[in-house]
mmCIF file of C-alpha atoms in Angstrom:
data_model
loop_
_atom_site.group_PDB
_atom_site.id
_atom_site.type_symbol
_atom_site.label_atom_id
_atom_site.label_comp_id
_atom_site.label_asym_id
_atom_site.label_seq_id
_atom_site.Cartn_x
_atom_site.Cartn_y
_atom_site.Cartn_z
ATOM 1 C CA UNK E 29 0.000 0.000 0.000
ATOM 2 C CA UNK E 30 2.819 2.186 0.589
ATOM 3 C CA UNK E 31 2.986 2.466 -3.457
ATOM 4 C CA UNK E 32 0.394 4.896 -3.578
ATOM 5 C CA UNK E 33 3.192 7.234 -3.239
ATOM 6 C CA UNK E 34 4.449 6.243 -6.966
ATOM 7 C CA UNK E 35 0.773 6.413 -8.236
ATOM 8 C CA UNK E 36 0.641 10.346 -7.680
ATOM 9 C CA UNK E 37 3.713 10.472 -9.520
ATOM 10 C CA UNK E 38 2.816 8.297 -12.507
ATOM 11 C CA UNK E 39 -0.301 9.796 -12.812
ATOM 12 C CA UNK E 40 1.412 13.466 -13.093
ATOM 13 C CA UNK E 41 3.322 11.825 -16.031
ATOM 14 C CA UNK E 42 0.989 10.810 -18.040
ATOM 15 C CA UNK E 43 -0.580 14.435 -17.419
ATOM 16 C CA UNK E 44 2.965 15.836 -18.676
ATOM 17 C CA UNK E 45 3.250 12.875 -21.354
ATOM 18 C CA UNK E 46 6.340 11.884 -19.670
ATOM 19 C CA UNK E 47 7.056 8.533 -21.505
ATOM 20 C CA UNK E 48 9.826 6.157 -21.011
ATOM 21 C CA UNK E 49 11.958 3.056 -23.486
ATOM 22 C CA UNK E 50 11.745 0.257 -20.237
ATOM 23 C CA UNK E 51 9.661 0.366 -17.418
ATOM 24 C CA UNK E 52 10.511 -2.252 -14.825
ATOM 25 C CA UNK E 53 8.193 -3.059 -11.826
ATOM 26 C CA UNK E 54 8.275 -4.511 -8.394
ATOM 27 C CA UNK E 55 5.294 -5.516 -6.366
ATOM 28 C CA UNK E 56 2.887 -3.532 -6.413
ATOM 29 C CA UNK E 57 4.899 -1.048 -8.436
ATOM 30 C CA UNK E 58 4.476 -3.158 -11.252
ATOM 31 C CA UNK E 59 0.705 -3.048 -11.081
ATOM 32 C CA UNK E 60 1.179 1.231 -10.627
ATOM 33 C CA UNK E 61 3.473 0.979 -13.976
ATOM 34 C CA UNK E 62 0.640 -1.462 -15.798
ATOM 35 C CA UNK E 63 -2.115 1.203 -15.196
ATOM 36 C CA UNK E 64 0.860 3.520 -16.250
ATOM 37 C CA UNK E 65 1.947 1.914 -19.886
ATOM 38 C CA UNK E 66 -2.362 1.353 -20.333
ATOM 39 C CA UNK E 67 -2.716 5.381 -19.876
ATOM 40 C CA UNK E 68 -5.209 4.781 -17.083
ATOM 41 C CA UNK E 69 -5.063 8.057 -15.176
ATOM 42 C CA UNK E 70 -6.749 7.733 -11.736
ATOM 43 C CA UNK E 71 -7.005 3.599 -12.278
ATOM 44 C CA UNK E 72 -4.478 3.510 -9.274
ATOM 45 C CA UNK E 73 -5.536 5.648 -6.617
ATOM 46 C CA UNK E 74 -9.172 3.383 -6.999
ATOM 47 C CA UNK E 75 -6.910 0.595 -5.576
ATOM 48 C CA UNK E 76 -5.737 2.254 -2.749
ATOM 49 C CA UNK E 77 -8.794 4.512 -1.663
ATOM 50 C CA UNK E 78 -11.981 2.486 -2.920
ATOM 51 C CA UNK E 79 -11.011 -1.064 -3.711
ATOM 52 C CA UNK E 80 -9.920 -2.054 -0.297
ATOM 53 C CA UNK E 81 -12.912 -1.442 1.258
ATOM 54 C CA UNK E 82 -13.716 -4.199 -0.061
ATOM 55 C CA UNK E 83 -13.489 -7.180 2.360
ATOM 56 C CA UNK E 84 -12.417 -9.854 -0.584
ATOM 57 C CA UNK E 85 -9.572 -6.791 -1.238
ATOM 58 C CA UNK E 86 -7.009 -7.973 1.390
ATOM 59 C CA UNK E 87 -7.711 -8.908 4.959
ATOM 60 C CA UNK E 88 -6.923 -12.268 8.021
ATOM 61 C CA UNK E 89 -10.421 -13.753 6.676
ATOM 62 C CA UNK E 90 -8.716 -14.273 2.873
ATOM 63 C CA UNK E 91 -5.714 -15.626 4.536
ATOM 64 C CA UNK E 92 -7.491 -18.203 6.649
ATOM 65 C CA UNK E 93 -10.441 -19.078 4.111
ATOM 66 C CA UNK E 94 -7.531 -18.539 0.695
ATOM 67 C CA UNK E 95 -3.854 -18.802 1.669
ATOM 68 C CA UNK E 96 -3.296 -15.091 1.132
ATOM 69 C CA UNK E 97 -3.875 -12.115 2.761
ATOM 70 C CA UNK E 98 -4.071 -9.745 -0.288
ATOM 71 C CA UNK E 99 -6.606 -11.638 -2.697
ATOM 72 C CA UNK E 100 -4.673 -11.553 -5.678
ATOM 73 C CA UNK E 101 -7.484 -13.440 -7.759
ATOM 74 C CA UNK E 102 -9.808 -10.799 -6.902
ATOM 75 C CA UNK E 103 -7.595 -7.944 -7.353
ATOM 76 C CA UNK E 104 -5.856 -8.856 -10.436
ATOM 77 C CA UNK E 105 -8.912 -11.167 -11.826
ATOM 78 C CA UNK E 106 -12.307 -10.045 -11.016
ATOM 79 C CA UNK E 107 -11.755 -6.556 -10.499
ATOM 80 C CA UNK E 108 -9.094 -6.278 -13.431
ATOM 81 C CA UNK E 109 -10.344 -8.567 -15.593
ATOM 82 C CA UNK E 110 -12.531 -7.245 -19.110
ATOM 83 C CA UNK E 111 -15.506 -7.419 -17.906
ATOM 84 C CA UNK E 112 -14.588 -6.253 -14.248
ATOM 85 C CA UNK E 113 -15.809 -3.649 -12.000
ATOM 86 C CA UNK E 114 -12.127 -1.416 -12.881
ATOM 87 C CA UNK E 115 -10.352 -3.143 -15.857
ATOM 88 C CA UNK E 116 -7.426 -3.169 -17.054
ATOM 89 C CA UNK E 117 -6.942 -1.981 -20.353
ATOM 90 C CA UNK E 118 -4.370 -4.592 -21.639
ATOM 91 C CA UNK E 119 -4.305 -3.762 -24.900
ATOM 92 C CA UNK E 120 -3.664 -0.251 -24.511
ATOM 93 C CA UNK E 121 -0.603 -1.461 -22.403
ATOM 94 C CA UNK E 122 0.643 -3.961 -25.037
ATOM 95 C CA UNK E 123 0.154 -1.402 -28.166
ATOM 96 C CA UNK E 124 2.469 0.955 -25.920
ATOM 97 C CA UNK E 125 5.717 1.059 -27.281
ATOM 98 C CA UNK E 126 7.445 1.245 -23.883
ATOM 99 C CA UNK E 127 9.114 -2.350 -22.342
ATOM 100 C CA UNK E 128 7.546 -2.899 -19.600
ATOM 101 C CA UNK E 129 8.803 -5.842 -17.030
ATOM 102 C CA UNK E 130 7.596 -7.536 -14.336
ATOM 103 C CA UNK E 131 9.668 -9.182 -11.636
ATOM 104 C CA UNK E 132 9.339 -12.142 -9.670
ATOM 105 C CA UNK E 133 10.869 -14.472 -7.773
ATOM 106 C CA UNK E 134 11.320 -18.208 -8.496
ATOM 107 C CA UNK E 135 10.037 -19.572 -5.330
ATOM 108 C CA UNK E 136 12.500 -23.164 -5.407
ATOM 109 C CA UNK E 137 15.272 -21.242 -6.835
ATOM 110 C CA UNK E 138 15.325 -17.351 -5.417
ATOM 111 C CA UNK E 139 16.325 -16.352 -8.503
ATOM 112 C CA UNK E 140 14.646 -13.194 -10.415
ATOM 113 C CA UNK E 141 12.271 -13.333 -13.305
ATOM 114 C CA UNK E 142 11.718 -10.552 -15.568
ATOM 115 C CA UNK E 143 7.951 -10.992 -17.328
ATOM 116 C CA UNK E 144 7.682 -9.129 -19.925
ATOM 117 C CA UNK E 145 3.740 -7.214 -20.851
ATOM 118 C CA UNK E 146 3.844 -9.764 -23.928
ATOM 119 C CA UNK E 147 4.002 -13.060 -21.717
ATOM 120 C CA UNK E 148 0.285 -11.892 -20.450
ATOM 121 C CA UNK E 149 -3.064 -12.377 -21.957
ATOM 122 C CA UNK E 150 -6.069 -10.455 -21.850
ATOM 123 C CA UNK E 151 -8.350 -11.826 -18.947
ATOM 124 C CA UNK E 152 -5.369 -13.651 -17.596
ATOM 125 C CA UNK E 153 -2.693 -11.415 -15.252
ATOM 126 C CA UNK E 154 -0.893 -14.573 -13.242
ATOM 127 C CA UNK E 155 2.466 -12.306 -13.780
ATOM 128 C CA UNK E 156 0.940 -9.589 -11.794
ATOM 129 C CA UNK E 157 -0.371 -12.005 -9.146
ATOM 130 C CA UNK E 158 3.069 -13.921 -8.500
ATOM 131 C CA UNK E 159 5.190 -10.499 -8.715
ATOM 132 C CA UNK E 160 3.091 -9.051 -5.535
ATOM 133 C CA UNK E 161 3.150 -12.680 -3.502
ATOM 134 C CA UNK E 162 4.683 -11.691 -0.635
ATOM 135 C CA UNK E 163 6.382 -14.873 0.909
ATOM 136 C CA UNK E 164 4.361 -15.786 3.930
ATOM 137 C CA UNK E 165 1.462 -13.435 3.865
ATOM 138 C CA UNK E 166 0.405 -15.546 0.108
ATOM 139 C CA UNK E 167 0.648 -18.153 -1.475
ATOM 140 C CA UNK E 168 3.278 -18.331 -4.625
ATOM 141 C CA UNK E 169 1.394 -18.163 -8.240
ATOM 142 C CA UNK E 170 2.130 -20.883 -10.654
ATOM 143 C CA UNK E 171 3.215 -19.858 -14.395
ATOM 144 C CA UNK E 172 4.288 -22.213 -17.141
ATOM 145 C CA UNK E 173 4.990 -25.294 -14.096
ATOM 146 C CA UNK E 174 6.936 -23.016 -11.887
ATOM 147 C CA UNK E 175 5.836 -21.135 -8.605
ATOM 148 C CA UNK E 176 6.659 -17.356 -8.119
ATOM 149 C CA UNK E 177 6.677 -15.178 -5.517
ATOM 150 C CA UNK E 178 6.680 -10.823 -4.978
ATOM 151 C CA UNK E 179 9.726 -9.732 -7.156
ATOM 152 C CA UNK E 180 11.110 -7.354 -3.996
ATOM 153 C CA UNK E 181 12.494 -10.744 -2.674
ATOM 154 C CA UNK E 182 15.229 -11.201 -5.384
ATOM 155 C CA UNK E 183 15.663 -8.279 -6.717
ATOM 156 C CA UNK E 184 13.890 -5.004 -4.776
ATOM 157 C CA UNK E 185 15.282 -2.053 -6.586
ATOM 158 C CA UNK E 186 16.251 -3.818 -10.265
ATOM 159 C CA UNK E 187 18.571 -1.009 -11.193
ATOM 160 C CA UNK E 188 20.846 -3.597 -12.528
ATOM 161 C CA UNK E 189 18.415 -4.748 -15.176
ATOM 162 C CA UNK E 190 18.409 -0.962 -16.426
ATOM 163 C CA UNK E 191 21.924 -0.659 -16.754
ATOM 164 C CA UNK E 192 22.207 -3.918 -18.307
ATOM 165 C CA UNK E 193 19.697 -2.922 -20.574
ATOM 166 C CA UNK E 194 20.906 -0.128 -21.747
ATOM 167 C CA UNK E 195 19.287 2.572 -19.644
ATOM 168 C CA UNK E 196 21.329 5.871 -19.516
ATOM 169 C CA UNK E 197 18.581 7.789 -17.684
ATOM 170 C CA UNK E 198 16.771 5.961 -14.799
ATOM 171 C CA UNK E 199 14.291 7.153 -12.869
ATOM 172 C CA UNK E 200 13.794 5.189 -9.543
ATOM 173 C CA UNK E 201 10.124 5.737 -7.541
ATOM 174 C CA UNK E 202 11.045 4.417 -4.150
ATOM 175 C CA UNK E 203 8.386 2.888 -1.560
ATOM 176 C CA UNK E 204 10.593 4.811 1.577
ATOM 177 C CA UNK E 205 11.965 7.465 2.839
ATOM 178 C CA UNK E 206 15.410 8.725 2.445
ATOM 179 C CA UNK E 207 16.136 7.240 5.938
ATOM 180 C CA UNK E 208 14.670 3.945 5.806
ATOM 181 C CA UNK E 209 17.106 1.258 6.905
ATOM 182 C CA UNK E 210 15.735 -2.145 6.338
ATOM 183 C CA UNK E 211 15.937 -4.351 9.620
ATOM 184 C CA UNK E 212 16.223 -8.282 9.521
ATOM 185 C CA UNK E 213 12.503 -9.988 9.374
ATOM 186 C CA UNK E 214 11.110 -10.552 12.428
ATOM 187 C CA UNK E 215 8.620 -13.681 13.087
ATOM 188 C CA UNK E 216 11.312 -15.825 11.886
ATOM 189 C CA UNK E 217 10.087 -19.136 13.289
ATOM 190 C CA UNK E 218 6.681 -18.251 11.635
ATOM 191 C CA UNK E 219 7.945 -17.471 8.432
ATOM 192 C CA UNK E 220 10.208 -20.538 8.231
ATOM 193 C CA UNK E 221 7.348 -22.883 9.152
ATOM 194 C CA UNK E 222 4.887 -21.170 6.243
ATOM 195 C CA UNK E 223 7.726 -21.657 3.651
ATOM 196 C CA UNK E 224 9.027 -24.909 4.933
ATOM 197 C CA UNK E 225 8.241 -26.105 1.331
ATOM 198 C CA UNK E 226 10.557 -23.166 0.145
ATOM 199 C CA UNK E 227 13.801 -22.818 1.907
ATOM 200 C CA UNK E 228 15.749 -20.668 -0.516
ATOM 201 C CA UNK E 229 12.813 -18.266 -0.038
ATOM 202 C CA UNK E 230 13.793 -18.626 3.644
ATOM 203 C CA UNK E 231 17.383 -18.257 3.173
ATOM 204 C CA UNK E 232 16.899 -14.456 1.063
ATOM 205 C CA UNK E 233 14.252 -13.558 3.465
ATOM 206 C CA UNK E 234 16.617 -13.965 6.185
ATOM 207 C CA UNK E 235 19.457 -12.085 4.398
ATOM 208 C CA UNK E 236 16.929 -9.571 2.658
ATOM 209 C CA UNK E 237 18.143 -6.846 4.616
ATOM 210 C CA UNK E 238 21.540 -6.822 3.925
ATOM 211 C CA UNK E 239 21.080 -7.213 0.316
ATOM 212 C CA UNK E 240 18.124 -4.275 0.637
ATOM 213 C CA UNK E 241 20.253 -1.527 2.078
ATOM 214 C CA UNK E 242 23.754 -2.634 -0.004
ATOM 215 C CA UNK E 243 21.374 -1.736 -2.684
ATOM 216 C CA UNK E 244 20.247 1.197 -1.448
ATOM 217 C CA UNK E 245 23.350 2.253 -0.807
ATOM 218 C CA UNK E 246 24.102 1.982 -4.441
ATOM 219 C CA UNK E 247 21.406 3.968 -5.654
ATOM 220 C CA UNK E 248 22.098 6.783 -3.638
ATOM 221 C CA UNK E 249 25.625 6.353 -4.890
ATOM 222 C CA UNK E 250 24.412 6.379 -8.486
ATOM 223 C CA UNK E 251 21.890 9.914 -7.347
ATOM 224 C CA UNK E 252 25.229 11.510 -6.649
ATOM 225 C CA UNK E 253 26.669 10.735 -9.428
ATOM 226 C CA UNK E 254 24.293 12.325 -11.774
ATOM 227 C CA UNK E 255 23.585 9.065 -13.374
ATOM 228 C CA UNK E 256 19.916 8.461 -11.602
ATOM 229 C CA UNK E 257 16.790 10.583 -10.522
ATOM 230 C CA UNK E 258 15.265 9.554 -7.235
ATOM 231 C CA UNK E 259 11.373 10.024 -6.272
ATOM 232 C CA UNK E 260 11.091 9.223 -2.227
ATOM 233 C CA UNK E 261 8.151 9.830 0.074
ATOM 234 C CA UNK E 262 8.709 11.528 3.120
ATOM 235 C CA UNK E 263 8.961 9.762 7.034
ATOM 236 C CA UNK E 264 6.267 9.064 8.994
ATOM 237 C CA UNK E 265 3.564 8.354 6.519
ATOM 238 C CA UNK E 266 1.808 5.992 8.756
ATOM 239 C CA UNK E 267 1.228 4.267 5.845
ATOM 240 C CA UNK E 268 2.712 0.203 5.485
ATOM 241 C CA UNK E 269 2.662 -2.890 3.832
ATOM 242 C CA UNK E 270 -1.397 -3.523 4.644
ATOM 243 C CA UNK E 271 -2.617 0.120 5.647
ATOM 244 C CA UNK E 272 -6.526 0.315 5.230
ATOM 245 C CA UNK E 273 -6.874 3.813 6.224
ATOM 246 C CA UNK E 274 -8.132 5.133 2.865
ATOM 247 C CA UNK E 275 -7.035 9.083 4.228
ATOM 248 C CA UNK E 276 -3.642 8.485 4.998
ATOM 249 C CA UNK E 277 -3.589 6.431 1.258
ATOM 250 C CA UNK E 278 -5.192 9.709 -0.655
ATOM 251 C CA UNK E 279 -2.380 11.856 1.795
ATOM 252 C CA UNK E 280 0.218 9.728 0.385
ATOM 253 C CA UNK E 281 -1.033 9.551 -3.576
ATOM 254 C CA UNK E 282 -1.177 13.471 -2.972
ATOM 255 C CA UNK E 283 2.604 13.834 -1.218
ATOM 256 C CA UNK E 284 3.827 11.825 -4.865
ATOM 257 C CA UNK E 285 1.432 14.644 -6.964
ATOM 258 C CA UNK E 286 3.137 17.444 -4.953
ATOM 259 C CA UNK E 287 6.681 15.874 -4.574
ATOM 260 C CA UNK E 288 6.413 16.019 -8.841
ATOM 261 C CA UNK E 289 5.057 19.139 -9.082
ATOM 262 C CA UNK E 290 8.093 20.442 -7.271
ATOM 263 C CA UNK E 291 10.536 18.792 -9.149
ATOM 264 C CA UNK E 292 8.910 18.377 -12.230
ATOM 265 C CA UNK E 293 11.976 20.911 -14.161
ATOM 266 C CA UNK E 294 14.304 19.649 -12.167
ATOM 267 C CA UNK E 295 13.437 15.939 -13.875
ATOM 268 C CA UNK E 296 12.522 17.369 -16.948
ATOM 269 C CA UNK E 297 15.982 19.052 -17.155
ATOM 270 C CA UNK E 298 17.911 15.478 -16.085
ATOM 271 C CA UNK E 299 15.893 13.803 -18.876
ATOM 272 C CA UNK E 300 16.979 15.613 -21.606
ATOM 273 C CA UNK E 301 20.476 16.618 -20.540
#
């Protein structure tokens, strides 16, 4: 939920017709950059302020009665699907001429996944589902014989992947603040019972915050060095992984509208320098 942040600020580019070549997404900032590549201003901020008052949304009723906590069949399927209360419009996404990727995480391996908008199907957004799994909390997604899990496991911030693609400009929409330090998971002995089944899952989960803030380190490295632009919503949102508090969520979507509007010639300048 915290990505309602980077929904503000997507939606401000389409309104600017800031466009990109790749678009890579994590969690659920790869379902923010799907609405994004479709052109579906205001599809987002639904999702965070009217969707989840829905009780088949996310909640300790789908994880007893379905596995997960966030109902990924009802958010990415019923909702999303054609003929869904808020679809998606995945055609509109596929005729854009923007790369857009989806990560996930192999959940016997650990090892990162890059879907790409082409390996979906109308009607049928398993990609989606698997790249916002969170170990744990859901239950991994199965695509083509293989189970996947949220992307932010193997690879949170795929900065990488740009630079290996080719990416000279890269602009990063973070889910913190500045100062967040990841800590190690807590609940371990919970966490390693649920993914007993998974245990290189277990292993990166237990090591995800040292590979986290080495990462972050990086990318601030990169900020300095002229190379990336950074979009990061302030401390103390009150806002987490499972917030329901749809005022805090518009407060947040609004802080990512403002935080663009403030530095909107200050990207705009980066991008074509």
């Amino acid at each position: 939920m915290k990505c309602a942040y980077s929904a503000g600020i997507l939606d401000r580019f389409l309104d600017d017709g800031i466009t990109f070549d790749e678009c890579i997404g994590v969690s659920a900032g790869a379902w923010n950059l799907a609405s994004y590549t479709a052109g579906q201003r205001g599809r987002n901020l639904r999702f965070y302020t009217e969707h989840t008052k829905d009780p088949r949304f996310m909640g300790f009723w789908n994880f007893i009665t379905k596995g997960s906590y966030f109902n990924h069949r009802y958010i990415y399927g019923e909702l999303s699907n054609s003929t869904g209360k808020d679809p998606f419009f995945y055609s509109d996404a596929l005729a854009n001429p923007a790369e857009l990727l989806l990560t996930a995480t192999d959940a016997k391996t650990g090892n990162v996944r890059y879907f790409s908008k082409t390996e979906m199907a109308v009607n049928d957004y398993r990609i989606l589902m698997a790249g916002s799994s969170i170990p744990a909390l859901c239950r991994p997604i199965e695509i083509d014989g293989r189970m996947y899990y949220d992307g932010g496991v193997s690879d949170p911030i795929p900065l990488k992947k740009a630079f290996d693609d080719g990416c000279e400009k890269v602009v990063v929409l973070l889910e913190n603040a500045r100062t967040f330090v990841r800590s190690p998971q807590r609940m371990r002995q919970a966490y390693c019972a649920m993914l007993r089944k998974y245990p290189k899952i277990v292993e990166m989960i237990d090591e995800r915050h040292l590979r986290y803030n080495e990462i972050l380190k990086w990318v601030y490295e990169m900020e300095i060095d002229g190379r990336i632009f950074i979009f990061a919503p302030p401390e103390n949102t009150g806002v987490s992984t499972s917030t329901r508090d749809i005022k805090l969520m518009q407060k947040l979507y609004d802080k990512g509208v403002e935080d663009y509007n403030l530095k909107c010639e200050e990207l705009i300048s980066y991008l074509e320098g």
